[in-house]
JSON list of C-alpha atoms in Angstrom, two decimals:
[
{"chain": "A", "resi": 199, "resn": "MET", "atom": "CA", "xyz": [40.26, -113.65, 9.33]},
{"chain": "A", "resi": 200, "resn": "PRO", "atom": "CA", "xyz": [43.65, -112.33, 10.04]},
{"chain": "A", "resi": 201, "resn": "ALA", "atom": "CA", "xyz": [46.79, -114.42, 9.02]},
{"chain": "A", "resi": 202, "resn": "MET", "atom": "CA", "xyz": [48.08, -117.41, 11.03]},
{"chain": "A", "resi": 203, "resn": "VAL", "atom": "CA", "xyz": [51.17, -116.38, 13.30]},
{"chain": "A", "resi": 204, "resn": "GLU", "atom": "CA", "xyz": [54.22, -118.66, 12.34]},
{"chain": "A", "resi": 205, "resn": "LEU", "atom": "CA", "xyz": [56.60, -118.50, 15.02]},
{"chain": "A", "resi": 206, "resn": "ARG", "atom": "CA", "xyz": [59.98, -120.24, 14.78]},
{"chain": "A", "resi": 207, "resn": "LEU", "atom": "CA", "xyz": [63.55, -120.35, 16.48]},
{"chain": "A", "resi": 208, "resn": "SER", "atom": "CA", "xyz": [66.15, -121.04, 13.93]},
{"chain": "A", "resi": 209, "resn": "ALA", "atom": "CA", "xyz": [70.06, -120.14, 13.26]},
{"chain": "A", "resi": 210, "resn": "PRO", "atom": "CA", "xyz": [70.34, -116.95, 11.90]},
{"chain": "A", "resi": 211, "resn": "PRO", "atom": "CA", "xyz": [70.61, -116.21, 8.43]},
{"chain": "A", "resi": 212, "resn": "ASP", "atom": "CA", "xyz": [74.34, -114.55, 7.63]},
{"chain": "A", "resi": 213, "resn": "TRP", "atom": "CA", "xyz": [74.58, -111.29, 9.51]},
{"chain": "A", "resi": 214, "resn": "PRO", "atom": "CA", "xyz": [74.25, -109.21, 6.46]},
{"chain": "A", "resi": 215, "resn": "THR", "atom": "CA", "xyz": [70.99, -110.67, 5.75]},
{"chain": "A", "resi": 216, "resn": "LEU", "atom": "CA", "xyz": [69.65, -110.49, 9.28]},
{"chain": "A", "resi": 217, "resn": "ALA", "atom": "CA", "xyz": [70.88, -106.86, 9.62]},
{"chain": "A", "resi": 218, "resn": "ALA", "atom": "CA", "xyz": [68.51, -106.03, 6.71]},
{"chain": "A", "resi": 219, "resn": "ALA", "atom": "CA", "xyz": [65.57, -107.75, 7.88]},
{"chain": "A", "resi": 220, "resn": "TRP", "atom": "CA", "xyz": [66.00, -106.34, 11.31]},
{"chain": "A", "resi": 221, "resn": "ARG", "atom": "CA", "xyz": [66.23, -102.81, 9.95]},
{"chain": "A", "resi": 222, "resn": "GLY", "atom": "CA", "xyz": [63.29, -103.41, 7.92]},
{"chain": "A", "resi": 223, "resn": "LEU", "atom": "CA", "xyz": [61.31, -104.32, 10.91]},
{"chain": "A", "resi": 224, "resn": "GLU", "atom": "CA", "xyz": [63.11, -101.52, 13.02]},
{"chain": "A", "resi": 225, "resn": "ALA", "atom": "CA", "xyz": [61.94, -98.88, 10.79]},
{"chain": "A", "resi": 226, "resn": "ARG", "atom": "CA", "xyz": [57.89, -100.06, 11.50]},
{"chain": "A", "resi": 227, "resn": "ALA", "atom": "CA", "xyz": [58.17, -100.63, 15.28]},
{"chain": "A", "resi": 228, "resn": "ALA", "atom": "CA", "xyz": [58.47, -98.78, 18.04]},
{"chain": "A", "resi": 229, "resn": "GLY", "atom": "CA", "xyz": [61.55, -100.39, 19.77]},
{"chain": "A", "resi": 230, "resn": "SER", "atom": "CA", "xyz": [63.72, -98.78, 22.07]},
{"chain": "A", "resi": 231, "resn": "PHE", "atom": "CA", "xyz": [67.53, -98.18, 21.15]},
{"chain": "A", "resi": 232, "resn": "PHE", "atom": "CA", "xyz": [68.29, -101.47, 22.81]},
{"chain": "A", "resi": 233, "resn": "GLN", "atom": "CA", "xyz": [66.20, -103.20, 20.42]},
{"chain": "A", "resi": 234, "resn": "SER", "atom": "CA", "xyz": [67.92, -101.60, 17.62]},
{"chain": "A", "resi": 235, "resn": "TRP", "atom": "CA", "xyz": [70.04, -103.18, 15.20]},
{"chain": "A", "resi": 236, "resn": "SER", "atom": "CA", "xyz": [72.85, -100.78, 16.22]},
{"chain": "A", "resi": 237, "resn": "TRP", "atom": "CA", "xyz": [72.50, -102.25, 19.64]},
{"chain": "A", "resi": 238, "resn": "VAL", "atom": "CA", "xyz": [71.94, -106.02, 18.88]},
{"chain": "A", "resi": 239, "resn": "GLY", "atom": "CA", "xyz": [74.04, -106.08, 15.99]},
{"chain": "A", "resi": 240, "resn": "CYS", "atom": "CA", "xyz": [77.22, -104.54, 17.25]},
{"chain": "A", "resi": 241, "resn": "ARG", "atom": "CA", "xyz": [79.81, -107.26, 17.06]},
{"chain": "A", "resi": 242, "resn": "ALA", "atom": "CA", "xyz": [77.23, -109.41, 16.85]},
{"chain": "A", "resi": 243, "resn": "ALA", "atom": "CA", "xyz": [80.07, -112.49, 15.34]},
{"chain": "A", "resi": 244, "resn": "ALA", "atom": "CA", "xyz": [81.72, -112.30, 18.86]},
{"chain": "A", "resi": 245, "resn": "ARG", "atom": "CA", "xyz": [78.90, -111.44, 21.09]},
{"chain": "A", "resi": 246, "resn": "TYR", "atom": "CA", "xyz": [76.52, -114.29, 19.84]},
{"chain": "A", "resi": 247, "resn": "PRO", "atom": "CA", "xyz": [78.59, -117.26, 19.29]},
{"chain": "A", "resi": 248, "resn": "ASP", "atom": "CA", "xyz": [75.78, -119.77, 19.59]},
{"chain": "A", "resi": 249, "resn": "PRO", "atom": "CA", "xyz": [73.12, -117.36, 18.40]},
{"chain": "A", "resi": 250, "resn": "ILE", "atom": "CA", "xyz": [69.46, -118.34, 17.94]},
{"chain": "A", "resi": 251, "resn": "LEU", "atom": "CA", "xyz": [66.93, -116.24, 16.05]},
{"chain": "A", "resi": 252, "resn": "LEU", "atom": "CA", "xyz": [63.21, -116.26, 17.11]},
{"chain": "A", "resi": 253, "resn": "GLU", "atom": "CA", "xyz": [61.01, -114.72, 14.32]},
{"chain": "A", "resi": 254, "resn": "ALA", "atom": "CA", "xyz": [57.18, -114.40, 14.13]},
{"chain": "A", "resi": 255, "resn": "ARG", "atom": "CA", "xyz": [55.54, -114.03, 10.48]},
{"chain": "A", "resi": 256, "resn": "ALA", "atom": "CA", "xyz": [52.16, -113.72, 9.26]},
{"chain": "A", "resi": 257, "resn": "GLY", "atom": "CA", "xyz": [51.07, -113.16, 5.53]},
{"chain": "A", "resi": 258, "resn": "GLY", "atom": "CA", "xyz": [54.62, -112.64, 4.68]},
{"chain": "A", "resi": 259, "resn": "GLU", "atom": "CA", "xyz": [55.31, -109.97, 6.85]},
{"chain": "A", "resi": 260, "resn": "THR", "atom": "CA", "xyz": [57.57, -110.19, 9.80]},
{"chain": "A", "resi": 261, "resn": "LEU", "atom": "CA", "xyz": [56.04, -109.38, 13.26]},
{"chain": "A", "resi": 262, "resn": "ALA", "atom": "CA", "xyz": [58.78, -110.16, 15.50]},
{"chain": "A", "resi": 263, "resn": "LEU", "atom": "CA", "xyz": [62.40, -110.94, 16.02]},
{"chain": "A", "resi": 264, "resn": "GLY", "atom": "CA", "xyz": [64.28, -111.66, 18.99]},
{"chain": "A", "resi": 265, "resn": "LEU", "atom": "CA", "xyz": [68.10, -112.51, 18.87]},
{"chain": "A", "resi": 266, "resn": "PHE", "atom": "CA", "xyz": [69.39, -114.91, 21.82]},
{"chain": "A", "resi": 267, "resn": "ASN", "atom": "CA", "xyz": [72.69, -116.86, 22.54]},
{"chain": "A", "resi": 268, "resn": "ARG", "atom": "CA", "xyz": [72.01, -119.93, 23.99]},
{"chain": "A", "resi": 269, "resn": "ARG", "atom": "CA", "xyz": [74.78, -120.43, 26.96]},
{"chain": "A", "resi": 270, "resn": "ARG", "atom": "CA", "xyz": [74.95, -123.00, 29.22]},
{"chain": "A", "resi": 271, "resn": "GLY", "atom": "CA", "xyz": [74.83, -121.93, 32.91]},
{"chain": "A", "resi": 272, "resn": "ARG", "atom": "CA", "xyz": [74.32, -123.45, 36.66]},
{"chain": "A", "resi": 273, "resn": "LEU", "atom": "CA", "xyz": [71.15, -124.34, 36.01]},
{"chain": "A", "resi": 274, "resn": "GLY", "atom": "CA", "xyz": [71.32, -125.77, 32.61]},
{"chain": "A", "resi": 275, "resn": "PRO", "atom": "CA", "xyz": [71.20, -124.12, 29.14]},
{"chain": "A", "resi": 276, "resn": "ALA", "atom": "CA", "xyz": [69.50, -120.67, 28.61]},
{"chain": "A", "resi": 277, "resn": "LEU", "atom": "CA", "xyz": [68.91, -118.50, 25.91]},
{"chain": "A", "resi": 278, "resn": "TRP", "atom": "CA", "xyz": [69.96, -114.66, 26.77]},
{"chain": "A", "resi": 279, "resn": "LEU", "atom": "CA", "xyz": [67.81, -112.10, 24.80]},
{"chain": "A", "resi": 280, "resn": "ASN", "atom": "CA", "xyz": [70.25, -109.21, 23.55]},
{"chain": "A", "resi": 281, "resn": "ALA", "atom": "CA", "xyz": [73.17, -110.62, 25.19]},
{"chain": "A", "resi": 282, "resn": "SER", "atom": "CA", "xyz": [75.76, -112.89, 25.35]},
{"chain": "A", "resi": 283, "resn": "GLY", "atom": "CA", "xyz": [75.57, -114.24, 28.53]},
{"chain": "A", "resi": 284, "resn": "ASP", "atom": "CA", "xyz": [79.22, -113.75, 28.99]},
{"chain": "A", "resi": 285, "resn": "PRO", "atom": "CA", "xyz": [79.51, -110.87, 31.68]},
{"chain": "A", "resi": 286, "resn": "ALA", "atom": "CA", "xyz": [83.09, -109.56, 30.00]},
{"chain": "A", "resi": 287, "resn": "LEU", "atom": "CA", "xyz": [81.16, -109.01, 26.63]},
{"chain": "A", "resi": 288, "resn": "ASP", "atom": "CA", "xyz": [77.82, -107.73, 28.32]},
{"chain": "A", "resi": 289, "resn": "VAL", "atom": "CA", "xyz": [79.51, -105.17, 30.57]},
{"chain": "A", "resi": 290, "resn": "VAL", "atom": "CA", "xyz": [77.38, -102.41, 29.26]},
{"chain": "A", "resi": 291, "resn": "TYR", "atom": "CA", "xyz": [73.85, -103.68, 30.10]},
{"chain": "A", "resi": 292, "resn": "VAL", "atom": "CA", "xyz": [70.72, -103.69, 28.00]},
{"chain": "A", "resi": 293, "resn": "GLU", "atom": "CA", "xyz": [68.01, -101.27, 29.60]},
{"chain": "A", "resi": 294, "resn": "HIS", "atom": "CA", "xyz": [64.60, -101.91, 28.10]},
{"chain": "A", "resi": 295, "resn": "ASN", "atom": "CA", "xyz": [65.03, -104.94, 26.57]},
{"chain": "A", "resi": 296, "resn": "GLY", "atom": "CA", "xyz": [62.62, -107.02, 24.78]},
{"chain": "A", "resi": 297, "resn": "LEU", "atom": "CA", "xyz": [61.73, -108.58, 21.10]},
{"chain": "A", "resi": 298, "resn": "LEU", "atom": "CA", "xyz": [61.48, -106.39, 18.69]},
{"chain": "A", "resi": 299, "resn": "LEU", "atom": "CA", "xyz": [57.62, -105.75, 17.41]},
{"chain": "A", "resi": 300, "resn": "ALA", "atom": "CA", "xyz": [55.58, -104.60, 14.58]},
{"chain": "A", "resi": 301, "resn": "PRO", "atom": "CA", "xyz": [52.79, -102.26, 15.71]},
{"chain": "A", "resi": 302, "resn": "ALA", "atom": "CA", "xyz": [50.50, -104.97, 13.74]},
{"chain": "A", "resi": 303, "resn": "ALA", "atom": "CA", "xyz": [51.82, -107.74, 16.26]},
{"chain": "A", "resi": 304, "resn": "PRO", "atom": "CA", "xyz": [48.81, -109.66, 18.03]},
{"chain": "A", "resi": 305, "resn": "ALA", "atom": "CA", "xyz": [48.81, -108.70, 21.61]},
{"chain": "A", "resi": 306, "resn": "ALA", "atom": "CA", "xyz": [49.42, -112.60, 22.51]},
{"chain": "A", "resi": 307, "resn": "LEU", "atom": "CA", "xyz": [52.45, -112.87, 20.26]},
{"chain": "A", "resi": 308, "resn": "LEU", "atom": "CA", "xyz": [54.96, -111.84, 22.86]},
{"chain": "A", "resi": 309, "resn": "ALA", "atom": "CA", "xyz": [53.69, -114.62, 25.60]},
{"chain": "A", "resi": 310, "resn": "ASP", "atom": "CA", "xyz": [53.56, -117.08, 22.85]},
{"chain": "A", "resi": 311, "resn": "ALA", "atom": "CA", "xyz": [56.99, -116.51, 21.56]},
{"chain": "A", "resi": 312, "resn": "LEU", "atom": "CA", "xyz": [58.62, -116.65, 25.17]},
{"chain": "A", "resi": 313, "resn": "ARG", "atom": "CA", "xyz": [57.11, -119.93, 25.60]},
{"chain": "A", "resi": 314, "resn": "LEU", "atom": "CA", "xyz": [58.61, -121.03, 22.44]},
{"chain": "A", "resi": 315, "resn": "ALA", "atom": "CA", "xyz": [62.25, -120.13, 23.60]},
{"chain": "A", "resi": 316, "resn": "LEU", "atom": "CA", "xyz": [61.25, -121.84, 27.00]},
{"chain": "A", "resi": 317, "resn": "THR", "atom": "CA", "xyz": [61.20, -125.07, 25.03]},
{"chain": "A", "resi": 318, "resn": "ARG", "atom": "CA", "xyz": [65.24, -124.43, 24.40]},
{"chain": "A", "resi": 319, "resn": "GLY", "atom": "CA", "xyz": [65.92, -124.02, 28.43]},
{"chain": "A", "resi": 320, "resn": "GLY", "atom": "CA", "xyz": [65.84, -120.93, 30.77]},
{"chain": "A", "resi": 321, "resn": "VAL", "atom": "CA", "xyz": [65.44, -117.58, 29.25]},
{"chain": "A", "resi": 322, "resn": "VAL", "atom": "CA", "xyz": [67.38, -114.74, 30.52]},
{"chain": "A", "resi": 323, "resn": "LEU", "atom": "CA", "xyz": [66.08, -111.15, 29.58]},
{"chain": "A", "resi": 324, "resn": "PRO", "atom": "CA", "xyz": [68.85, -109.00, 30.93]},
{"chain": "A", "resi": 325, "resn": "GLY", "atom": "CA", "xyz": [67.87, -105.02, 31.74]}
]
Protein backbone atom coordinates (compact mmCIF):
# COMPACT_ATOMS: atom_id res chain seq x y z
CA MET A 1 0.00 0.00 0.00
CA PRO A 2 1.45 3.43 -0.93
CA ALA A 3 2.27 5.84 1.88
CA MET A 4 -0.31 8.46 2.78
CA VAL A 5 0.46 11.86 1.25
CA GLU A 6 0.67 14.72 3.74
CA LEU A 7 -0.02 18.17 2.27
CA ARG A 8 0.69 21.31 4.23
CA LEU A 9 0.97 25.05 3.88
CA SER A 10 3.40 26.77 6.21
CA ALA A 11 5.99 29.50 6.53
CA PRO A 12 9.11 28.25 4.78
CA PRO A 13 12.23 27.46 6.76
CA ASP A 14 15.17 29.80 6.32
CA TRP A 15 16.15 30.37 2.68
CA PRO A 16 19.31 28.16 2.69
CA THR A 17 17.35 25.21 4.14
CA LEU A 18 14.58 25.66 1.59
CA ALA A 19 17.16 25.95 -1.22
CA ALA A 20 18.69 22.60 -0.25
CA ALA A 21 15.28 20.88 -0.10
CA TRP A 22 14.20 22.46 -3.39
CA ARG A 23 17.38 21.46 -5.20
CA GLY A 24 17.03 17.93 -3.85
CA LEU A 25 13.56 17.60 -5.37
CA GLU A 26 14.65 19.47 -8.50
CA ALA A 27 17.33 16.81 -9.13
CA ARG A 28 14.59 14.14 -9.33
CA ALA A 29 11.85 16.17 -11.02
CA ALA A 30 11.30 17.04 -14.66
CA GLY A 31 10.42 20.66 -13.99
CA SER A 32 11.00 23.64 -16.23
CA PHE A 33 13.64 26.29 -15.59
CA PHE A 34 10.83 28.39 -14.11
CA GLN A 35 10.35 25.74 -11.40
CA SER A 36 14.07 25.56 -10.57
CA TRP A 37 15.62 27.13 -7.49
CA SER A 38 17.67 29.31 -9.86
CA TRP A 39 14.40 31.01 -10.84
CA VAL A 40 12.19 30.58 -7.78
CA GLY A 41 14.95 31.35 -5.29
CA CYS A 42 16.44 34.29 -7.16
CA ARG A 43 16.17 37.25 -4.75
CA ALA A 44 13.68 35.19 -2.72
CA ALA A 45 13.83 37.37 0.38
CA ALA A 46 12.86 40.45 -1.67
CA ARG A 47 10.38 38.71 -3.98
CA TYR A 48 8.48 36.83 -1.26
CA PRO A 49 7.89 39.28 1.62
CA ASP A 50 5.02 37.07 2.92
CA PRO A 51 5.97 33.56 1.75
CA ILE A 52 3.87 30.41 2.02
CA LEU A 53 5.41 27.03 1.26
CA LEU A 54 3.26 24.21 -0.05
CA GLU A 55 4.85 20.84 0.61
CA ALA A 56 3.66 17.31 -0.09
CA ARG A 57 5.43 14.40 1.58
CA ALA A 58 4.88 10.65 1.73
CA GLY A 59 7.00 8.05 3.45
CA GLY A 60 9.65 10.64 4.31
CA GLU A 61 10.01 11.70 0.66
CA THR A 62 9.18 15.16 -0.68
CA LEU A 63 6.76 14.80 -3.59
CA ALA A 64 5.95 18.45 -4.32
CA LEU A 65 7.04 21.97 -3.45
CA GLY A 66 5.48 25.29 -4.31
CA LEU A 67 6.49 28.73 -3.11
CA PHE A 68 3.76 31.35 -2.97
CA ASN A 69 3.73 34.97 -1.93
CA ARG A 70 0.64 36.06 -0.03
CA ARG A 71 -0.67 39.40 -1.25
CA ARG A 72 -3.95 41.22 -0.83
CA GLY A 73 -5.51 42.28 -4.11
CA ARG A 74 -8.72 43.93 -5.28
CA LEU A 75 -10.64 40.69 -4.73
CA GLY A 76 -9.10 39.82 -1.36
CA PRO A 77 -6.13 37.73 -0.33
CA ALA A 78 -4.35 35.67 -2.96
CA LEU A 79 -1.38 33.34 -3.17
CA TRP A 80 0.93 34.01 -6.12
CA LEU A 81 2.82 30.88 -7.25
CA ASN A 82 6.49 31.54 -8.03
CA ALA A 83 5.81 35.28 -8.15
CA SER A 84 5.52 38.22 -5.78
CA GLY A 85 2.29 39.71 -7.10
CA ASP A 86 4.06 43.07 -7.35
CA PRO A 87 4.32 44.18 -11.00
CA ALA A 88 7.65 45.93 -10.33
CA LEU A 89 9.20 42.69 -9.05
CA ASP A 90 7.46 40.42 -11.56
CA VAL A 91 8.38 42.42 -14.67
CA VAL A 92 10.29 39.38 -15.95
CA TYR A 93 7.45 36.93 -16.09
CA VAL A 94 7.15 33.20 -15.47
CA GLU A 95 6.63 30.71 -18.28
CA HIS A 96 5.67 27.07 -17.71
CA ASN A 97 4.67 27.77 -14.11
CA GLY A 98 3.58 25.13 -11.66
CA LEU A 99 4.46 23.14 -8.59
CA LEU A 100 7.71 21.20 -8.63
CA LEU A 101 6.59 17.56 -8.66
CA ALA A 102 8.52 14.33 -8.12
CA PRO A 103 8.05 11.64 -10.77
CA ALA A 104 6.45 9.44 -8.08
CA ALA A 105 3.78 12.05 -7.26
CA PRO A 106 0.25 10.61 -7.52
CA ALA A 107 -1.82 11.97 -10.40
CA ALA A 108 -4.32 13.63 -8.04
CA LEU A 109 -1.64 15.48 -6.07
CA LEU A 110 -1.65 18.64 -8.18
CA ALA A 111 -5.42 19.13 -7.84
CA ASP A 112 -5.32 18.33 -4.10
CA ALA A 113 -2.45 20.79 -3.57
CA LEU A 114 -4.20 23.61 -5.41
CA ARG A 115 -7.42 22.94 -3.47
CA LEU A 116 -5.43 23.31 -0.25
CA ALA A 117 -3.88 26.57 -1.47
CA LEU A 118 -7.37 27.89 -2.27
CA THR A 119 -8.25 27.65 1.43
CA ARG A 120 -5.98 30.70 1.91
CA GLY A 121 -7.74 32.85 -0.71
CA GLY A 122 -7.37 33.07 -4.45
CA VAL A 123 -4.52 31.38 -6.27
CA VAL A 124 -2.69 33.19 -9.07
CA LEU A 125 -0.62 31.12 -11.49
CA PRO A 126 1.24 33.67 -13.62
CA GLY A 127 2.65 32.36 -16.88
